[in-house]
PDB file of C-alpha atoms in Angstrom:
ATOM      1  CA  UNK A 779      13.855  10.510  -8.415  1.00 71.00           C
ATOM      2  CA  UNK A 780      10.138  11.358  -8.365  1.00 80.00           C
ATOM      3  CA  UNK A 781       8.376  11.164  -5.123  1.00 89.00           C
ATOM      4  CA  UNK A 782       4.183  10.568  -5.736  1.00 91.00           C
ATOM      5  CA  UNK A 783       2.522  12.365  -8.791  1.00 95.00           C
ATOM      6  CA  UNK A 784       0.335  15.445  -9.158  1.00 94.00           C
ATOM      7  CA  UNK A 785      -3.067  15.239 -10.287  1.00 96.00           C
ATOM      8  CA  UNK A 786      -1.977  16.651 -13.870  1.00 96.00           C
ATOM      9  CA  UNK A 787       0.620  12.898 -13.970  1.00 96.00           C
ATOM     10  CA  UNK A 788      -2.205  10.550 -13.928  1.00 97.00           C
ATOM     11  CA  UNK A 789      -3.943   9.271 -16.333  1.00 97.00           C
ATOM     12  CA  UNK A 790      -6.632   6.786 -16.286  1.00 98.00           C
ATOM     13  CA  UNK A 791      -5.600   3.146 -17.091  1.00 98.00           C
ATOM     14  CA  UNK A 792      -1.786   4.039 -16.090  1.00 98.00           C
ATOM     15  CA  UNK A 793      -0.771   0.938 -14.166  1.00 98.00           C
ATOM     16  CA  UNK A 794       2.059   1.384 -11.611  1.00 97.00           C
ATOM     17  CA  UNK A 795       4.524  -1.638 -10.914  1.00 97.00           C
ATOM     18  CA  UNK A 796       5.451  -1.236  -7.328  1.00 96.00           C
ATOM     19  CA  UNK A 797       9.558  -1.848  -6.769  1.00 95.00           C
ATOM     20  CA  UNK A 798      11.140  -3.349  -5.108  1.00 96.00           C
ATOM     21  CA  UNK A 799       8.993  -6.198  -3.532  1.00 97.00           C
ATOM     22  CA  UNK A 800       9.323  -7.612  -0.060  1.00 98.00           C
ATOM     23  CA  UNK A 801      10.016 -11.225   1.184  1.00 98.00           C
ATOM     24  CA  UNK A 802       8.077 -11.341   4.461  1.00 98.00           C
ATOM     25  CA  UNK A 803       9.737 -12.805   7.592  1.00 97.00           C
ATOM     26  CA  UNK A 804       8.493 -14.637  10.506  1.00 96.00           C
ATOM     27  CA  UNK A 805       9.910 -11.853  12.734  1.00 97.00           C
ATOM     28  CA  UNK A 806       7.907  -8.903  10.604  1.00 96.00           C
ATOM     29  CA  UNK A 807       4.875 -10.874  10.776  1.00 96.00           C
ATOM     30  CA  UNK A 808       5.395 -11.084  14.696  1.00 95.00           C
ATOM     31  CA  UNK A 809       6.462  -7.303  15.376  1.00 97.00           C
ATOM     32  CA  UNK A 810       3.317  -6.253  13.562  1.00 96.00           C
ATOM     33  CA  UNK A 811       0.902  -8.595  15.682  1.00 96.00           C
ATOM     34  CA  UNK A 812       2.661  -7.735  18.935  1.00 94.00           C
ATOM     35  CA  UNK A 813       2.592  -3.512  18.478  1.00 96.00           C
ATOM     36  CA  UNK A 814      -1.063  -3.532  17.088  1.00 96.00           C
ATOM     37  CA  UNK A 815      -1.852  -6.341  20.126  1.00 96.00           C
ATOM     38  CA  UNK A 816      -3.493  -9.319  17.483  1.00 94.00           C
ATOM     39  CA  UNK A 817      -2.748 -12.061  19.383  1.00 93.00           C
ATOM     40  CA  UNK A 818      -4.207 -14.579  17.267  1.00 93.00           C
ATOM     41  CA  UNK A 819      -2.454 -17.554  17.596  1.00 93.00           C
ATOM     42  CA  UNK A 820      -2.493 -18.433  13.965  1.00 93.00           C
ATOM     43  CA  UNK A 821      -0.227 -15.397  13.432  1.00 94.00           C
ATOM     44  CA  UNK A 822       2.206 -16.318  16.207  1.00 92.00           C
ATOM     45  CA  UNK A 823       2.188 -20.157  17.619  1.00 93.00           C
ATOM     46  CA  UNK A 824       3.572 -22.452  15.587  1.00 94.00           C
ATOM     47  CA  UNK A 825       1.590 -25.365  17.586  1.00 96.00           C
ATOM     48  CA  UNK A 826      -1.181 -24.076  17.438  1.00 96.00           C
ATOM     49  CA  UNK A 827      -1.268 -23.422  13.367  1.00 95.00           C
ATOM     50  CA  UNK A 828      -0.136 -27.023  12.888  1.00 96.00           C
ATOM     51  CA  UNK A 829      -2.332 -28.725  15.435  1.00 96.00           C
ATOM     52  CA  UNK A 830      -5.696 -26.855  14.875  1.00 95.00           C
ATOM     53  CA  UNK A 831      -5.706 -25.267  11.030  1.00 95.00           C
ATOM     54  CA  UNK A 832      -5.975 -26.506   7.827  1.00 95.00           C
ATOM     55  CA  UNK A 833      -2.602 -24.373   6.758  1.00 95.00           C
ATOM     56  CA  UNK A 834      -0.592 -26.437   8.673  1.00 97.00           C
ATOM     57  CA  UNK A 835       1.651 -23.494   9.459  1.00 96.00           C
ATOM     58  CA  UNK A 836       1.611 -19.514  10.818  1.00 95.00           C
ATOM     59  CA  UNK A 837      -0.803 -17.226   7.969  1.00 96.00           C
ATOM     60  CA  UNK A 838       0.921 -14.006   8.395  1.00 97.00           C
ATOM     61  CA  UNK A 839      -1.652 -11.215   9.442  1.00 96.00           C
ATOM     62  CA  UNK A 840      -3.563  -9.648   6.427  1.00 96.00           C
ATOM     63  CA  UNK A 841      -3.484  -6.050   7.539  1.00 96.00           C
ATOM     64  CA  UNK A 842       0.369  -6.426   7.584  1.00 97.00           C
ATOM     65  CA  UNK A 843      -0.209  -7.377   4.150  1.00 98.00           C
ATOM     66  CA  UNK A 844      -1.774  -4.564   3.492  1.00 98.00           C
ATOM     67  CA  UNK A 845      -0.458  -2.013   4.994  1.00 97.00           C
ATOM     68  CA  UNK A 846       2.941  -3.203   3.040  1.00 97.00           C
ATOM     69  CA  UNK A 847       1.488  -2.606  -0.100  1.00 98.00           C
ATOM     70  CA  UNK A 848       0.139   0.526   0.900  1.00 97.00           C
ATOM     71  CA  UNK A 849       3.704   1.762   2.182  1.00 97.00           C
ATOM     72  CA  UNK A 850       4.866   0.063  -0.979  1.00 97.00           C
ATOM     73  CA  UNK A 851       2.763   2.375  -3.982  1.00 97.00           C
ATOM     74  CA  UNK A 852       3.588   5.616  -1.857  1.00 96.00           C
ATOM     75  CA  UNK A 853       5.929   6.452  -4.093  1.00 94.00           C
ATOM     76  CA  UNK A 854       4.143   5.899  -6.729  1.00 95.00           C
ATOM     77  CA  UNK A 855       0.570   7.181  -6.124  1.00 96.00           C
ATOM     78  CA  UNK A 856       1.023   9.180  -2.796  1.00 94.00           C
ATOM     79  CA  UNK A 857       3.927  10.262  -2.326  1.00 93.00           C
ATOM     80  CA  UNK A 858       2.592  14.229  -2.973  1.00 93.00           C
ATOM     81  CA  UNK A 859      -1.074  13.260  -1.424  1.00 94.00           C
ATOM     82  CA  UNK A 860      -2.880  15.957   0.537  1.00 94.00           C
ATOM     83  CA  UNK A 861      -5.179  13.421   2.126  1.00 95.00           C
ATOM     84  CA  UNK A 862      -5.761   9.605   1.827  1.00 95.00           C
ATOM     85  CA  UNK A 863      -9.660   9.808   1.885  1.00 96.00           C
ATOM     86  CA  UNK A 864     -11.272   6.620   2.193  1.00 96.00           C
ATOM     87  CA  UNK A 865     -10.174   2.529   1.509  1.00 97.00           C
ATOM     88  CA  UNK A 866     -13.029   1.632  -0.532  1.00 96.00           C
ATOM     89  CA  UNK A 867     -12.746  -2.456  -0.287  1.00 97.00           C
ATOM     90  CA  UNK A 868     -10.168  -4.056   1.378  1.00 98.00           C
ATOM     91  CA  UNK A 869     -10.635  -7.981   0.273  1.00 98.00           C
ATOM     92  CA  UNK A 870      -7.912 -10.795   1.516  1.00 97.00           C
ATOM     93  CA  UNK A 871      -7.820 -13.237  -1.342  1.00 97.00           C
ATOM     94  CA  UNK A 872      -5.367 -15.765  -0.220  1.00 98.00           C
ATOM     95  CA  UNK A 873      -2.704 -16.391   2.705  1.00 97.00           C
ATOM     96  CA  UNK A 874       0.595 -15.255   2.987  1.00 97.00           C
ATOM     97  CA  UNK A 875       2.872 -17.482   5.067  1.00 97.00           C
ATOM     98  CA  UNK A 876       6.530 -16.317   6.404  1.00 97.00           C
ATOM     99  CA  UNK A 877       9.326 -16.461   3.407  1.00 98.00           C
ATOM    100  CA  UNK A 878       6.584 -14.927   0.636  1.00 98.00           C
ATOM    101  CA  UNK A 879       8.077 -12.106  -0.911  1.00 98.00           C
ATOM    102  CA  UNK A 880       5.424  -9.478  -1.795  1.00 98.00           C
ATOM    103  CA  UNK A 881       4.684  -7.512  -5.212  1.00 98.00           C
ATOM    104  CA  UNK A 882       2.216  -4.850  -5.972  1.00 98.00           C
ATOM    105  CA  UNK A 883       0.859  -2.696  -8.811  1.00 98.00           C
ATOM    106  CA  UNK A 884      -1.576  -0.107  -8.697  1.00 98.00           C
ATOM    107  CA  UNK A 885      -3.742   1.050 -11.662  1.00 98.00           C
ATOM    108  CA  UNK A 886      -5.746   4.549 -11.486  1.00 98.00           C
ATOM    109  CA  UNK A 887      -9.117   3.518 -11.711  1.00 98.00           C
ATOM    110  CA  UNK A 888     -10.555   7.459 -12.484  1.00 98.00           C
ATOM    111  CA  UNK A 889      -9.878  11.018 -11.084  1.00 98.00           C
ATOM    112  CA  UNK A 890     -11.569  13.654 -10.579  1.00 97.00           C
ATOM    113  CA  UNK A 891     -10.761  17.195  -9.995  1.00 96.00           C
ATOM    114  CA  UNK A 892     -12.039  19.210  -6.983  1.00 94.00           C
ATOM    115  CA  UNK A 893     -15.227  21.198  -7.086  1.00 94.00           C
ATOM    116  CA  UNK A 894     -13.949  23.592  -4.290  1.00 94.00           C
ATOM    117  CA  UNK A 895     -10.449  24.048  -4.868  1.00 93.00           C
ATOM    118  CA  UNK A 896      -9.041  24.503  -8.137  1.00 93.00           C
ATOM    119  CA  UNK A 897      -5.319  23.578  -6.922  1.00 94.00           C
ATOM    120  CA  UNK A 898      -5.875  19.250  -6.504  1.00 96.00           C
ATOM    121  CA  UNK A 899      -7.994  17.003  -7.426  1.00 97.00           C
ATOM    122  CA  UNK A 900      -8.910  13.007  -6.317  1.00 98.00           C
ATOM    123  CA  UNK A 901      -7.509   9.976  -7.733  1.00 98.00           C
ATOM    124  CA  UNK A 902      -9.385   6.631  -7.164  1.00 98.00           C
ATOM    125  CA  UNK A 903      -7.224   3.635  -7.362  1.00 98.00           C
ATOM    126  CA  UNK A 904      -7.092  -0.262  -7.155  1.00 98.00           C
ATOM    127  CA  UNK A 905      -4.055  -1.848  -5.819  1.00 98.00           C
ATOM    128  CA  UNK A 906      -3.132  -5.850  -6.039  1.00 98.00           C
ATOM    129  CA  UNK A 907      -0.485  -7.919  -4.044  1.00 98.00           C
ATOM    130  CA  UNK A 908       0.822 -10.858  -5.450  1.00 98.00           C
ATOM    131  CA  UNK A 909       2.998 -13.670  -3.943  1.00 98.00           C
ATOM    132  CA  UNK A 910       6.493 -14.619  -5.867  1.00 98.00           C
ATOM    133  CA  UNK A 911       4.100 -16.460  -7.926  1.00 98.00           C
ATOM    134  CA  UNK A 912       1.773 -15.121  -9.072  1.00 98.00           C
ATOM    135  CA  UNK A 913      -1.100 -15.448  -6.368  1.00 98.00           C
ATOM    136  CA  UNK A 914      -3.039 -13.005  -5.707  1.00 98.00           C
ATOM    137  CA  UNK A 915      -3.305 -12.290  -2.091  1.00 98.00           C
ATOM    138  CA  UNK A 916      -4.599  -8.687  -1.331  1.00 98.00           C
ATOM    139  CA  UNK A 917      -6.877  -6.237  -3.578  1.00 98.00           C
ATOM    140  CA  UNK A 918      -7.994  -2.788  -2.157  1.00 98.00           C
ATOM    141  CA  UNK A 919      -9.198   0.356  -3.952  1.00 98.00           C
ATOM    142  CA  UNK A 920      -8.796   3.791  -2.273  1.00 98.00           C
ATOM    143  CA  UNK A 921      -9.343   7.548  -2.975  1.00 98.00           C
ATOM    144  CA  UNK A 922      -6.466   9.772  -2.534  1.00 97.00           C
ATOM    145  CA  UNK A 923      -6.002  13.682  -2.518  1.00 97.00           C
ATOM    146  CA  UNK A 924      -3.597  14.849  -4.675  1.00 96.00           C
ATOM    147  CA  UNK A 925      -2.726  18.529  -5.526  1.00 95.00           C
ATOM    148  CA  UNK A 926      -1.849  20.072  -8.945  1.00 95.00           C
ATOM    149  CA  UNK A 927       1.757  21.364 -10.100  1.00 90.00           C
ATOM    150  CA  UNK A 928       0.422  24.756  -8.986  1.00 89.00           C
ATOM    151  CA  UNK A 929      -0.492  23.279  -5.418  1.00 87.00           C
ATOM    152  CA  UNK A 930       3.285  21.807  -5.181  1.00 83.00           C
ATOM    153  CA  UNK A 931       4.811  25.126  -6.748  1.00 85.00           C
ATOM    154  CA  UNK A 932       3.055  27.482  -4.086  1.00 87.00           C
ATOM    155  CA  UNK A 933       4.589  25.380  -1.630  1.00 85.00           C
ATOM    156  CA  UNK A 934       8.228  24.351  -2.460  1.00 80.00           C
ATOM    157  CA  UNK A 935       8.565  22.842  -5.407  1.00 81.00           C
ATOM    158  CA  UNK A 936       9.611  18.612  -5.395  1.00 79.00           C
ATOM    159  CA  UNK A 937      11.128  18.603  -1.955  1.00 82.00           C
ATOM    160  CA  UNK A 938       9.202  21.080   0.486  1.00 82.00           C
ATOM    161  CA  UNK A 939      10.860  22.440   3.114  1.00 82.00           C
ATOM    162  CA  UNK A 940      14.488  20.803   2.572  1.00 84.00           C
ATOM    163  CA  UNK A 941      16.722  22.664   4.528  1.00 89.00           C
ATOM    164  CA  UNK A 942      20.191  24.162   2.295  1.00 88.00           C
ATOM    165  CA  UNK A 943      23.266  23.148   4.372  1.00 94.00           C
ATOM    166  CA  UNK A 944      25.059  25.391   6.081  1.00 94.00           C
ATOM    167  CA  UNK A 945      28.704  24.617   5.094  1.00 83.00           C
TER     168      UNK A 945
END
């Protein structure tokens, strides 16, 4: 099974369909808010979301949202990356709420090889999350480093530094 792509495997326009998705729970949405300390409580009291906003109910937190998309194309665009460079735009188009399962896709947007080292190159991306139907609910584009065959070759081959068994 292929882990990310070298520079040479993308091409411009390719569009990646992100598998499988991920039906968000009330107690991933909570984990995430308590370890990164947003205590909003939109994200975590029930009360308070159905007393004081016009959702009526707990919007799970958008940088959960993204950083599950992110964790979800990683296999797709960068699974091999030297670097992640820079997020571009990072835009939160509509709410999640607990039970929404997740989708994304990625298309490569352009790359570019590097001026100073001939073994990788940059690959500039857009990625889109969609609800079960269809919504739309995050977009972000993002640059990633990503080395050529040569890069990966000098260096292991498809699964650096896998150890043989003994036995």
């Amino acid at each position: 099974m292929q882990f990310g792509r070298y520079f040479e495997e993308f091409e411009v326009g390719a569009v990646y369909k992100h598998w499988p998705g991920k039906t968000v729970t009330e107690y991933d949405d909570h984990l995430f808010c308590l370890i990164t300390m947003n205590h909003h409580p939109l994200h975590l009291d029930a009360n308070y979301a159905q007393e004081s906003t016009d959702f009526k109910r707990n919007v799970v937190v958008g940088n959960y949202i993204y950083s599950l998309l992110l964790g979800m194309s990683v296999a797709d665009v960068s699974g091999k990356a030297i670097a992640n460079l820079e997020v571009e735009s990072l835009r939160h188009i509509a709410p999640t709420f607990h039970g929404d399962t997740i989708y994304g896709e990625t298309v490569v947007l352009d790359k570019t090889e590097s001026k100073s080292k001939n073994d990788r190159g940059v690959v500039y991306v857009e990625t889109k999350g969609y609800k079960q139907d269809g919504t739309v609910v995050c977009v972000f584009r993002r640059k990633v480093m990503v080395p050529k065959r040569s890069y990966g070759e000098a260096r292991g081959g498809e699964q650096p530094g896998r150890p043989t068994p003994l036995a």
